[in-house]
PDB file of C-alpha atoms in Angstrom:
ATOM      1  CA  UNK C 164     102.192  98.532  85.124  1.00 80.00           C
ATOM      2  CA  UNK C 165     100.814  99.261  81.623  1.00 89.00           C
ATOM      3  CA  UNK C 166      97.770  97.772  81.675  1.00 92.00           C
ATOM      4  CA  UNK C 167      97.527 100.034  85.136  1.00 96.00           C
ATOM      5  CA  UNK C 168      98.673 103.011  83.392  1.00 97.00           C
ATOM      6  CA  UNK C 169      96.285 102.456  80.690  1.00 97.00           C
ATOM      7  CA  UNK C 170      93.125 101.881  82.551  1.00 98.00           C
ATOM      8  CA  UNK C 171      94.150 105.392  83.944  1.00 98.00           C
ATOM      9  CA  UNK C 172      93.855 107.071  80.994  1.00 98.00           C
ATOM     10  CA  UNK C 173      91.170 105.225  79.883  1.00 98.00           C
ATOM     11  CA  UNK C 174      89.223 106.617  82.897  1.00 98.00           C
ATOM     12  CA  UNK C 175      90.266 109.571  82.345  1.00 98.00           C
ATOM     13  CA  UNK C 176      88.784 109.521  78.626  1.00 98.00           C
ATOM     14  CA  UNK C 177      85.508 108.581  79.804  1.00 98.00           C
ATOM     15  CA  UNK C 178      85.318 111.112  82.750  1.00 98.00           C
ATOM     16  CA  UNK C 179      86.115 113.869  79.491  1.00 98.00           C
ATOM     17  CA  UNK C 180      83.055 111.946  77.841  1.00 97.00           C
ATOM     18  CA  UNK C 181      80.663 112.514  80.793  1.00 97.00           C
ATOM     19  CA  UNK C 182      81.776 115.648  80.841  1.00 98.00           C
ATOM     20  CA  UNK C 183      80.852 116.738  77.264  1.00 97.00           C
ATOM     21  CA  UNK C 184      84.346 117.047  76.199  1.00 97.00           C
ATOM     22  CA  UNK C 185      85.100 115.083  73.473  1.00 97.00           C
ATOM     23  CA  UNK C 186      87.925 116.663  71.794  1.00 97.00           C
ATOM     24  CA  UNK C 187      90.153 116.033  75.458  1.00 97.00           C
ATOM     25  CA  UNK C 188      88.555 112.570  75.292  1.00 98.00           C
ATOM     26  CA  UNK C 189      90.288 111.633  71.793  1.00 97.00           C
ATOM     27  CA  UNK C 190      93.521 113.115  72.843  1.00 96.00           C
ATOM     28  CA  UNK C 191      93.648 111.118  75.728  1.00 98.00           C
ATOM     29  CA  UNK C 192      92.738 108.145  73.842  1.00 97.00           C
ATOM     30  CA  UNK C 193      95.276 109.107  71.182  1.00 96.00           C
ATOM     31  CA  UNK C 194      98.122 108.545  73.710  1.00 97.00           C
ATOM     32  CA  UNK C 195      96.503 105.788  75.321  1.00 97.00           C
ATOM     33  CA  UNK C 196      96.827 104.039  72.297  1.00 95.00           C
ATOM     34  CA  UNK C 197     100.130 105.633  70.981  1.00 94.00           C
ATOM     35  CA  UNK C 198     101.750 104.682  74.772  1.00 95.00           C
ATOM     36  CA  UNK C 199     100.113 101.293  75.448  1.00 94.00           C
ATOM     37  CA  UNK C 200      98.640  99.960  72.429  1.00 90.00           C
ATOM     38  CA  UNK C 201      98.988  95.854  73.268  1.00 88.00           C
ATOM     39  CA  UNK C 202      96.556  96.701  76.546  1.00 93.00           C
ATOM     40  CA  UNK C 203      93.104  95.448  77.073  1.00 93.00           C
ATOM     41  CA  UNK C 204      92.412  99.417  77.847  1.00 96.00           C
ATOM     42  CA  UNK C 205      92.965 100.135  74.370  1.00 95.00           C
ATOM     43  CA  UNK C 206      90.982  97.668  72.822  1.00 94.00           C
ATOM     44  CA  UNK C 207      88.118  99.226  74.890  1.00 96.00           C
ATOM     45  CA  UNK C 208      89.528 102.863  74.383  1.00 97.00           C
ATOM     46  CA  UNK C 209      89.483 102.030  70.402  1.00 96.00           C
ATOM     47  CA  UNK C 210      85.808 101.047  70.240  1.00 95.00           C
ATOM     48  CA  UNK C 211      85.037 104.150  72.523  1.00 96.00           C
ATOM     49  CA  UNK C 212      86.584 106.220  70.076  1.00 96.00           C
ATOM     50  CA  UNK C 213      84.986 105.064  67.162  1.00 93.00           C
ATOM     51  CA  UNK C 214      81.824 106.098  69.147  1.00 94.00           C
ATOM     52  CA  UNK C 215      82.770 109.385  69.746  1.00 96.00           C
ATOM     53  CA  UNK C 216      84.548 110.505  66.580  1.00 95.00           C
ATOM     54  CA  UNK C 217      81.450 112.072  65.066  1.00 95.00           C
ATOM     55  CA  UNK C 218      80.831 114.462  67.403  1.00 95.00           C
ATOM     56  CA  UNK C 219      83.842 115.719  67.068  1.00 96.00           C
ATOM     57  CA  UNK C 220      85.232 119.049  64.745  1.00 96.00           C
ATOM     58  CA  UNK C 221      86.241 117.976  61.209  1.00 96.00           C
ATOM     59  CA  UNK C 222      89.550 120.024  62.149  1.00 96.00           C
ATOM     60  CA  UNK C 223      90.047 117.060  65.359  1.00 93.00           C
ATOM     61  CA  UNK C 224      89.021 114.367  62.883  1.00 94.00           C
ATOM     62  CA  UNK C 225      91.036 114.925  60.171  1.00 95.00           C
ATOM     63  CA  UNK C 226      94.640 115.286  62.659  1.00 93.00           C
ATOM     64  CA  UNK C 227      93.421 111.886  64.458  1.00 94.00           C
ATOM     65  CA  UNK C 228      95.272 109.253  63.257  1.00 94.00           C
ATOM     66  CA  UNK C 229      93.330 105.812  61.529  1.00 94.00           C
ATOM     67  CA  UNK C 230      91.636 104.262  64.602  1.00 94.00           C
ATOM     68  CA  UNK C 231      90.199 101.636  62.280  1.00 92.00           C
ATOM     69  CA  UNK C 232      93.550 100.980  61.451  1.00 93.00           C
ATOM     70  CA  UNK C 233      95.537 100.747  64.465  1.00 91.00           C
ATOM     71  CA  UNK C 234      92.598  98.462  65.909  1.00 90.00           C
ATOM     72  CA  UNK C 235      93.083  96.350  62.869  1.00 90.00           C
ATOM     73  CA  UNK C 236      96.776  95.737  63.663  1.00 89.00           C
ATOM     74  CA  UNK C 237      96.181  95.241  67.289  1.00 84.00           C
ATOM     75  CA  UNK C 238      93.742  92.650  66.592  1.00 83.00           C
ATOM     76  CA  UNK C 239      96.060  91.467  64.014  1.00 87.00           C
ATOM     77  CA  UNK C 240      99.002  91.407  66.668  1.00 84.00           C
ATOM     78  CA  UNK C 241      96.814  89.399  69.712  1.00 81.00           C
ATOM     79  CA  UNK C 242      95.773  86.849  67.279  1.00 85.00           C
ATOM     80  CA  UNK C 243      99.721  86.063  66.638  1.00 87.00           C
ATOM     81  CA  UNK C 244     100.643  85.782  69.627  1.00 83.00           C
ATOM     82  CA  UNK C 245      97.499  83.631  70.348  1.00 83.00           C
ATOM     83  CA  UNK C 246      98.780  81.786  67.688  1.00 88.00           C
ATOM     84  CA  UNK C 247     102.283  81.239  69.027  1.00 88.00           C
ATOM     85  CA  UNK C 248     101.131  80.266  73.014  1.00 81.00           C
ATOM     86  CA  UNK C 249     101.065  76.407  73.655  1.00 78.00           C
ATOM     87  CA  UNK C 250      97.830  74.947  74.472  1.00 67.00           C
ATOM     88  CA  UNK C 251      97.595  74.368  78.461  1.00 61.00           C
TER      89      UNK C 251
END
C-alpha cells in the first residue's frame, strides 16, 4: 500500500511538471517524501526534485527542506538493511 500510495503522488508530481507548475510539484514531492520516504517512489521523486529545484522561487527554495539530505539518509537506511538480509 505505500509503495502504491507513493507512486500516486509521484504521478501526480510529474503531471504538475508537464504542466509548468513546479512549485505544486515540490509540495507534492515534499509529502511524498515526508509520508513514504523508504519507497522506491521517493528515491525517484528525490532525483526529480533535485532537477526541478532551480526553477523554482528563492521564497519555495529556501522553506523546502534538505533534499540532498534526506536522500543521503535514505540511501544510508537501504544500504543497512541490505546489510542485515541473508544472502539467498
Amino acid at each position: 500500500i505505500d509503495e502504491s500510495d507513493a507512486a500516486k503522488l509521484l504521478a501526480n508530481a510529474r503531471w504538475y511538471i508537464v504542466r509548468g507548475d513546479h512549485i505544486s510539484a515540490e509540495l507534492t514531492i515534499r509529502r511524498l517524501v515526508r509520508l513514504h520516504p523508504q519507497t522506491v517512489a521517493a528515491r525517484e521523486a528525490l532525483d526529480l526534485v533535485l532537477r526541478i529545484l532551480p526553477r523554482l522561487p528563492q521564497r519555495v527554495r529556501d522553506a523546502a527542506p534538505d533534499y540532498e539530505a534526506i536522500r543521503a539518509g535514505v540511501d544510508a537506511a537501504r544500504a543497512a538493511k541490505a546489510a542485515e538480509e541473508p544472502a539467498s
